[in-house]
mmCIF file of C-alpha atoms in Angstrom:
data_model
loop_
_atom_site.group_PDB
_atom_site.id
_atom_site.type_symbol
_atom_site.label_atom_id
_atom_site.label_comp_id
_atom_site.label_asym_id
_atom_site.label_seq_id
_atom_site.Cartn_x
_atom_site.Cartn_y
_atom_site.Cartn_z
ATOM 1 C CA MET Q 1 20.553 3.054 -28.132
ATOM 2 C CA PRO Q 2 18.897 -0.391 -26.683
ATOM 3 C CA ARG Q 3 18.216 -3.234 -28.921
ATOM 4 C CA ARG Q 4 14.801 -3.750 -29.380
ATOM 5 C CA TRP Q 5 13.553 -8.131 -29.006
ATOM 6 C CA PRO Q 6 10.945 -9.976 -30.293
ATOM 7 C CA ALA Q 7 8.332 -11.372 -28.803
ATOM 8 C CA ILE Q 8 9.170 -14.528 -28.442
ATOM 9 C CA CYS Q 9 12.922 -16.245 -28.511
ATOM 10 C CA PRO Q 10 13.192 -19.423 -30.658
ATOM 11 C CA SER Q 11 13.397 -22.567 -28.057
ATOM 12 C CA GLY Q 12 16.233 -24.486 -27.488
ATOM 13 C CA ARG Q 13 18.403 -21.180 -28.546
ATOM 14 C CA PRO Q 14 19.470 -18.010 -27.031
ATOM 15 C CA MET Q 15 18.329 -14.658 -29.254
ATOM 16 C CA TYR Q 16 21.330 -12.942 -28.332
ATOM 17 C CA LEU Q 17 24.984 -13.084 -27.789
ATOM 18 C CA ARG Q 18 25.491 -10.436 -24.973
ATOM 19 C CA PRO Q 19 23.085 -9.150 -22.072
ATOM 20 C CA VAL Q 20 20.087 -6.556 -23.761
ATOM 21 C CA LEU Q 21 20.986 -3.028 -21.914
ATOM 22 C CA LEU Q 22 18.395 -2.211 -19.974
ATOM 23 C CA GLN Q 23 15.991 1.587 -20.733
ATOM 24 C CA ALA Q 24 16.690 4.343 -17.805
ATOM 25 C CA ASP Q 25 12.713 3.805 -17.666
ATOM 26 C CA PRO Q 26 11.583 1.536 -14.578
ATOM 27 C CA SER Q 27 8.348 1.175 -16.177
ATOM 28 C CA ALA Q 28 9.943 -0.540 -19.403
ATOM 29 C CA PRO Q 29 9.947 -4.462 -19.695
ATOM 30 C CA PHE Q 30 12.029 -6.573 -19.353
ATOM 31 C CA PRO Q 31 13.334 -8.960 -22.646
ATOM 32 C CA PRO Q 32 11.257 -11.905 -22.299
ATOM 33 C CA ALA Q 33 13.317 -14.945 -19.509
ATOM 34 C CA GLY Q 34 13.550 -17.047 -22.347
ATOM 35 C CA CYS Q 35 15.669 -14.982 -24.539
ATOM 36 C CA ALA Q 36 18.215 -15.256 -21.592
ATOM 37 C CA LEU Q 37 21.857 -16.299 -22.734
ATOM 38 C CA ARG Q 38 23.263 -19.915 -22.375
ATOM 39 C CA GLU Q 39 26.574 -18.799 -21.083
ATOM 40 C CA PRO Q 40 26.542 -17.098 -18.633
ATOM 41 C CA ASP Q 41 23.562 -19.534 -17.855
ATOM 42 C CA GLY Q 42 20.326 -17.133 -17.522
ATOM 43 C CA LEU Q 43 22.270 -13.563 -18.097
ATOM 44 C CA LEU Q 44 19.387 -11.697 -20.085
ATOM 45 C CA ALA Q 45 19.879 -7.847 -18.556
ATOM 46 C CA ILE Q 46 22.170 -5.364 -17.747
ATOM 47 C CA GLY Q 47 22.003 -2.095 -15.811
ATOM 48 C CA GLY Q 48 18.499 0.164 -15.021
ATOM 49 C CA ASP Q 49 18.494 0.142 -11.561
ATOM 50 C CA LEU Q 50 16.856 -1.236 -8.332
ATOM 51 C CA SER Q 51 13.397 0.325 -8.622
ATOM 52 C CA PRO Q 52 10.557 -1.560 -6.701
ATOM 53 C CA THR Q 53 8.949 -1.241 -9.592
ATOM 54 C CA ARG Q 54 11.425 -2.462 -11.228
ATOM 55 C CA LEU Q 55 12.122 -5.198 -9.340
ATOM 56 C CA LEU Q 56 8.616 -6.484 -9.581
ATOM 57 C CA ALA Q 57 8.158 -6.393 -12.602
ATOM 58 C CA ALA Q 58 11.764 -8.922 -12.437
ATOM 59 C CA TYR Q 59 10.320 -10.998 -10.388
ATOM 60 C CA ARG Q 60 7.234 -11.436 -12.784
ATOM 61 C CA GLY Q 61 8.956 -12.696 -15.772
ATOM 62 C CA GLY Q 62 10.745 -14.656 -13.415
ATOM 63 C CA ILE Q 63 13.964 -12.489 -13.248
ATOM 64 C CA PHE Q 64 15.581 -11.563 -10.576
ATOM 65 C CA PRO Q 65 19.229 -9.144 -10.095
ATOM 66 C CA TRP Q 66 22.374 -10.996 -8.773
ATOM 67 C CA TYR Q 67 25.441 -9.107 -9.087
ATOM 68 C CA GLY Q 68 28.892 -8.256 -7.255
ATOM 69 C CA GLU Q 69 30.466 -5.264 -5.337
ATOM 70 C CA GLY Q 70 31.790 -2.966 -8.171
ATOM 71 C CA GLN Q 71 29.916 -4.848 -11.331
ATOM 72 C CA PRO Q 72 26.658 -3.303 -12.589
ATOM 73 C CA ILE Q 73 23.504 -5.021 -12.002
ATOM 74 C CA LEU Q 74 22.852 -8.208 -14.090
ATOM 75 C CA TRP Q 75 19.171 -9.644 -14.726
ATOM 76 C CA TRP Q 76 19.389 -13.556 -14.524
ATOM 77 C CA SER Q 77 16.855 -15.930 -15.732
ATOM 78 C CA PRO Q 78 18.453 -19.521 -15.293
ATOM 79 C CA ASP Q 79 17.379 -22.921 -16.997
ATOM 80 C CA PRO Q 80 16.526 -24.851 -15.644
ATOM 81 C CA ARG Q 81 15.295 -23.060 -12.304
ATOM 82 C CA VAL Q 82 15.487 -25.073 -9.176
ATOM 83 C CA VAL Q 83 12.097 -24.219 -7.110
ATOM 84 C CA PHE Q 84 10.944 -26.157 -3.604
ATOM 85 C CA HIS Q 85 6.875 -27.370 -4.211
ATOM 86 C CA THR Q 86 5.591 -26.603 -0.569
ATOM 87 C CA ASP Q 87 3.521 -29.705 -0.516
ATOM 88 C CA ARG Q 88 6.510 -32.013 -0.622
ATOM 89 C CA PHE Q 89 8.958 -30.041 1.665
ATOM 90 C CA ARG Q 90 9.743 -32.109 4.493
ATOM 91 C CA LEU Q 91 13.553 -31.058 7.225
ATOM 92 C CA PRO Q 92 15.699 -34.220 7.468
ATOM 93 C CA SER Q 93 14.064 -36.542 10.433
ATOM 94 C CA ARG Q 94 17.174 -35.871 13.039
ATOM 95 C CA LEU Q 95 16.364 -32.001 13.118
ATOM 96 C CA LEU Q 96 13.120 -32.420 13.687
ATOM 97 C CA ARG Q 97 13.970 -34.546 16.454
ATOM 98 C CA THR Q 98 16.158 -32.539 17.415
ATOM 99 C CA LEU Q 99 13.025 -29.217 17.278
ATOM 100 C CA ARG Q 100 11.055 -31.481 19.476
ATOM 101 C CA LYS Q 101 13.138 -30.382 22.732
ATOM 102 C CA SER Q 102 13.992 -26.900 21.862
ATOM 103 C CA ASP Q 103 12.613 -23.468 22.055
ATOM 104 C CA TRP Q 104 12.524 -22.347 18.688
ATOM 105 C CA VAL Q 105 9.767 -19.904 16.741
ATOM 106 C CA VAL Q 106 8.993 -19.062 13.425
ATOM 107 C CA ARG Q 107 7.425 -15.273 12.932
ATOM 108 C CA ALA Q 108 7.788 -13.440 9.509
ATOM 109 C CA ASP Q 109 9.333 -9.124 8.959
ATOM 110 C CA THR Q 110 9.661 -8.136 12.595
ATOM 111 C CA ALA Q 111 13.040 -8.153 11.886
ATOM 112 C CA PHE Q 112 13.636 -8.441 8.399
ATOM 113 C CA CYS Q 113 16.770 -5.788 7.631
ATOM 114 C CA GLN Q 114 18.331 -7.870 10.182
ATOM 115 C CA VAL Q 115 18.058 -10.984 8.476
ATOM 116 C CA ILE Q 116 19.314 -9.424 4.780
ATOM 117 C CA ASP Q 117 22.349 -8.157 7.561
ATOM 118 C CA ALA Q 118 23.084 -11.463 8.399
ATOM 119 C CA CYS Q 119 22.871 -13.205 4.835
ATOM 120 C CA ALA Q 120 25.289 -10.402 3.621
ATOM 121 C CA SER Q 121 27.941 -11.198 6.354
ATOM 122 C CA VAL Q 122 27.629 -15.239 6.300
ATOM 123 C CA PRO Q 123 30.776 -16.588 4.962
ATOM 124 C CA ARG Q 124 29.906 -18.486 1.659
ATOM 125 C CA ALA Q 125 31.945 -21.682 -0.038
ATOM 126 C CA GLY Q 126 33.906 -20.354 -3.415
ATOM 127 C CA GLN Q 127 32.592 -16.426 -2.987
ATOM 128 C CA ASP Q 128 34.723 -13.757 -1.605
ATOM 129 C CA GLY Q 129 32.172 -10.998 -0.257
ATOM 130 C CA THR Q 130 28.847 -10.807 -0.684
ATOM 131 C CA TRP Q 131 26.429 -10.709 -3.752
ATOM 132 C CA ILE Q 132 23.924 -8.238 -1.209
ATOM 133 C CA VAL Q 133 25.858 -5.733 -1.755
ATOM 134 C CA ASP Q 134 24.722 -1.678 0.159
ATOM 135 C CA ASP Q 135 22.456 -0.968 -3.157
ATOM 136 C CA MET Q 136 20.501 -4.172 -3.067
ATOM 137 C CA ARG Q 137 20.318 -3.685 0.630
ATOM 138 C CA ASP Q 138 18.916 -0.901 0.786
ATOM 139 C CA ALA Q 139 17.023 -2.125 -2.591
ATOM 140 C CA TYR Q 140 14.769 -4.424 -0.483
ATOM 141 C CA CYS Q 141 14.701 -3.166 2.799
ATOM 142 C CA ALA Q 142 12.646 -0.107 0.478
ATOM 143 C CA LEU Q 143 10.181 -3.045 -1.231
ATOM 144 C CA HIS Q 144 9.772 -4.485 2.433
ATOM 145 C CA ASP Q 145 8.388 -1.593 3.979
ATOM 146 C CA LEU Q 146 6.250 -1.412 0.969
ATOM 147 C CA GLY Q 147 4.618 -4.964 1.660
ATOM 148 C CA HIS Q 148 6.666 -7.390 -1.040
ATOM 149 C CA ALA Q 149 10.309 -8.372 1.054
ATOM 150 C CA HIS Q 150 9.917 -10.837 3.555
ATOM 151 C CA SER Q 151 11.935 -12.176 5.817
ATOM 152 C CA ILE Q 152 11.060 -15.713 7.646
ATOM 153 C CA GLU Q 153 12.864 -15.318 10.837
ATOM 154 C CA VAL Q 154 13.769 -18.923 13.400
ATOM 155 C CA TRP Q 155 13.966 -17.128 17.290
ATOM 156 C CA SER Q 156 14.749 -18.938 20.329
ATOM 157 C CA GLY Q 157 13.473 -16.191 22.913
ATOM 158 C CA THR Q 158 15.089 -12.656 21.551
ATOM 159 C CA ARG Q 159 18.086 -14.494 20.064
ATOM 160 C CA LEU Q 160 17.353 -14.512 16.324
ATOM 161 C CA VAL Q 161 19.073 -18.134 15.263
ATOM 162 C CA GLY Q 162 18.262 -17.834 11.193
ATOM 163 C CA GLY Q 163 16.285 -16.755 8.488
ATOM 164 C CA LEU Q 164 15.803 -15.994 5.123
ATOM 165 C CA TYR Q 165 13.894 -13.664 3.283
ATOM 166 C CA GLY Q 166 12.252 -13.215 -0.189
ATOM 167 C CA VAL Q 167 10.199 -10.822 -2.525
ATOM 168 C CA ALA Q 168 5.951 -12.480 -2.821
ATOM 169 C CA VAL Q 169 4.290 -11.116 -5.827
ATOM 170 C CA GLY Q 170 0.742 -13.241 -5.716
ATOM 171 C CA ARG Q 171 1.578 -16.361 -5.300
ATOM 172 C CA MET Q 172 4.356 -16.950 -5.536
ATOM 173 C CA PHE Q 173 7.250 -16.972 -3.193
ATOM 174 C CA PHE Q 174 10.964 -15.806 -4.547
ATOM 175 C CA GLY Q 175 13.237 -16.876 -2.407
ATOM 176 C CA GLU Q 176 16.785 -15.103 -2.216
ATOM 177 C CA SER Q 177 18.889 -15.644 0.706
ATOM 178 C CA MET Q 178 18.780 -17.519 4.297
ATOM 179 C CA PHE Q 179 21.979 -17.758 6.658
ATOM 180 C CA SER Q 180 22.153 -19.682 9.803
ATOM 181 C CA ALA Q 181 23.941 -18.444 13.351
ATOM 182 C CA GLN Q 182 22.747 -22.103 14.815
ATOM 183 C CA SER Q 183 23.268 -25.321 13.305
ATOM 184 C CA GLY Q 184 19.737 -26.127 10.469
ATOM 185 C CA GLY Q 185 18.417 -21.942 11.485
ATOM 186 C CA SER Q 186 18.366 -21.635 7.730
ATOM 187 C CA LYS Q 187 16.453 -25.382 7.630
ATOM 188 C CA VAL Q 188 13.792 -24.471 9.976
ATOM 189 C CA ALA Q 189 12.794 -20.636 8.530
ATOM 190 C CA LEU Q 190 12.336 -22.831 5.123
ATOM 191 C CA GLY Q 191 10.453 -25.485 6.947
ATOM 192 C CA GLY Q 192 8.656 -22.696 8.578
ATOM 193 C CA LEU Q 193 7.821 -20.680 5.950
ATOM 194 C CA ALA Q 194 7.270 -24.439 3.576
ATOM 195 C CA ALA Q 195 4.112 -24.752 6.242
ATOM 196 C CA ARG Q 196 2.505 -21.789 6.433
ATOM 197 C CA LEU Q 197 2.250 -21.231 2.124
ATOM 198 C CA ARG Q 198 1.139 -24.479 2.018
ATOM 199 C CA GLN Q 199 -2.084 -23.903 4.376
ATOM 200 C CA TRP Q 200 -2.434 -20.640 2.350
ATOM 201 C CA GLY Q 201 -2.807 -22.625 -0.960
ATOM 202 C CA TRP Q 202 1.191 -21.118 -2.090
ATOM 203 C CA PRO Q 203 3.036 -24.261 -4.222
ATOM 204 C CA LEU Q 204 6.308 -23.522 -4.950
ATOM 205 C CA ILE Q 205 9.190 -21.384 -3.293
ATOM 206 C CA ASP Q 206 11.730 -20.458 -5.846
ATOM 207 C CA ALA Q 207 15.680 -20.814 -4.726
ATOM 208 C CA GLN Q 208 16.972 -19.520 -8.211
ATOM 209 C CA VAL Q 209 19.825 -21.384 -9.097
ATOM 210 C CA GLU Q 210 20.688 -25.612 -7.594
ATOM 211 C CA ASN Q 211 23.616 -25.799 -4.471
ATOM 212 C CA ARG Q 212 24.115 -28.488 -2.440
ATOM 213 C CA HIS Q 213 22.289 -27.517 0.319
ATOM 214 C CA LEU Q 214 19.394 -27.029 -1.860
ATOM 215 C CA MET Q 215 18.795 -30.887 -3.365
ATOM 216 C CA SER Q 216 19.245 -31.751 0.287
ATOM 217 C CA LEU Q 217 16.944 -30.543 1.570
ATOM 218 C CA GLY Q 218 14.091 -31.673 -1.517
ATOM 219 C CA ALA Q 219 14.638 -29.217 -3.987
ATOM 220 C CA GLN Q 220 13.657 -30.336 -8.088
ATOM 221 C CA ARG Q 221 14.345 -28.807 -11.166
ATOM 222 C CA LEU Q 222 12.441 -27.123 -13.683
ATOM 223 C CA PRO Q 223 12.893 -26.462 -17.202
ATOM 224 C CA ARG Q 224 12.407 -22.799 -17.594
ATOM 225 C CA SER Q 225 9.725 -22.684 -19.893
ATOM 226 C CA ASP Q 226 7.101 -24.522 -17.413
ATOM 227 C CA PHE Q 227 8.834 -22.385 -14.343
ATOM 228 C CA LEU Q 228 7.780 -19.745 -16.154
ATOM 229 C CA THR Q 229 4.265 -20.468 -17.100
ATOM 230 C CA LYS Q 230 3.804 -21.590 -13.180
ATOM 231 C CA VAL Q 231 4.718 -18.007 -13.039
ATOM 232 C CA ALA Q 232 2.702 -16.346 -15.221
ATOM 233 C CA THR Q 233 -0.227 -17.687 -13.282
ATOM 234 C CA LEU Q 234 0.676 -18.046 -9.974
ATOM 235 C CA THR Q 235 1.635 -13.636 -10.088
ATOM 236 C CA ALA Q 236 -1.588 -12.897 -11.420
ATOM 237 C CA ASP Q 237 -3.357 -13.676 -7.947
ATOM 238 C CA ALA Q 238 -4.500 -11.587 -5.146
ATOM 239 C CA GLY Q 239 -1.643 -12.650 -3.093
ATOM 240 C CA LEU Q 240 -0.805 -11.175 0.134
ATOM 241 C CA PRO Q 241 0.641 -7.334 0.421
ATOM 242 C CA GLY Q 242 1.556 -5.971 3.249
ATOM 243 C CA SER Q 243 3.499 -7.135 6.453
ATOM 244 C CA TRP Q 244 2.802 -10.570 7.081
ATOM 245 C CA THR Q 245 3.636 -11.148 10.797
ATOM 246 C CA SER Q 246 -0.307 -11.513 11.806
ATOM 247 C CA ALA Q 247 -1.467 -13.519 8.987
ATOM 248 C CA PHE Q 248 1.991 -15.454 9.453
ATOM 249 C CA GLY Q 249 1.947 -16.211 13.076
ATOM 250 C CA VAL Q 250 4.326 -18.930 14.659
ATOM 251 C CA VAL Q 251 4.703 -21.251 13.943
ATOM 252 C CA GLU Q 252 6.371 -23.828 16.383
ATOM 253 C CA PRO Q 253 8.748 -26.918 16.306
ATOM 254 C CA ALA Q 254 5.202 -29.170 15.536
ATOM 255 C CA ASP Q 255 4.222 -27.734 12.244
ATOM 256 C CA LEU Q 256 7.348 -28.407 10.668
ATOM 257 C CA ALA Q 257 6.709 -32.602 10.505
ATOM 258 C CA GLY Q 258 5.410 -31.873 6.720
ATOM 259 C CA PRO Q 259 3.069 -33.518 5.104
ATOM 260 C CA GLY Q 260 2.156 -37.221 5.954
ATOM 261 C CA THR Q 261 4.467 -37.189 8.655
#
């Protein structure tokens, strides 16, 4: 029988010595994200499924799934959390100069499953295989069909040169993965997303966990408690469910310079 959990975990220490086993009912609540283990950092729960109900509840609680082939579903909420502030995001000046001579444009939700397949196929330093297993791919494509998961795509004519995908709940965007088929493609996708979200009044992009590439682009660490407070407020807003293709429009290279440049 699954263990019960307290409403609030003691500050600064995990309540559990092992992850919580989730109930079979996808509408059953997650344990509080603040109860996640310190080692491995952020591991909170195990099991359950990847139904839209469960996934959306996870994101609202600052939790995301991440596991590999042959593993059970693992649910995480690391501390600190890595985020981008949309009003501070800037692309490298060298890339901006290159884009001025480029035909690249950024669009949304015109090739979601193509983007997630590209993200799954890109080799990652220090990783053997991909965490975007078939069940994960199918779950996010289904979430996209329901208007909650979105792809941001960088196109050169009819060629997809980069992109990313993630989940939007309220006014919060939770990034999942990105890829480049040509140098700079993923950076431009992130820049296009930040530019459009800034216009919409969405302040944050969740980048989950730290890596050198994200930090080089200006990602910042947020204590998990601060992140969860912001997520609770932002996910309670109406947001923009449904396809983003029309609302997002086309982001041109000139739109990517960022604020104050």
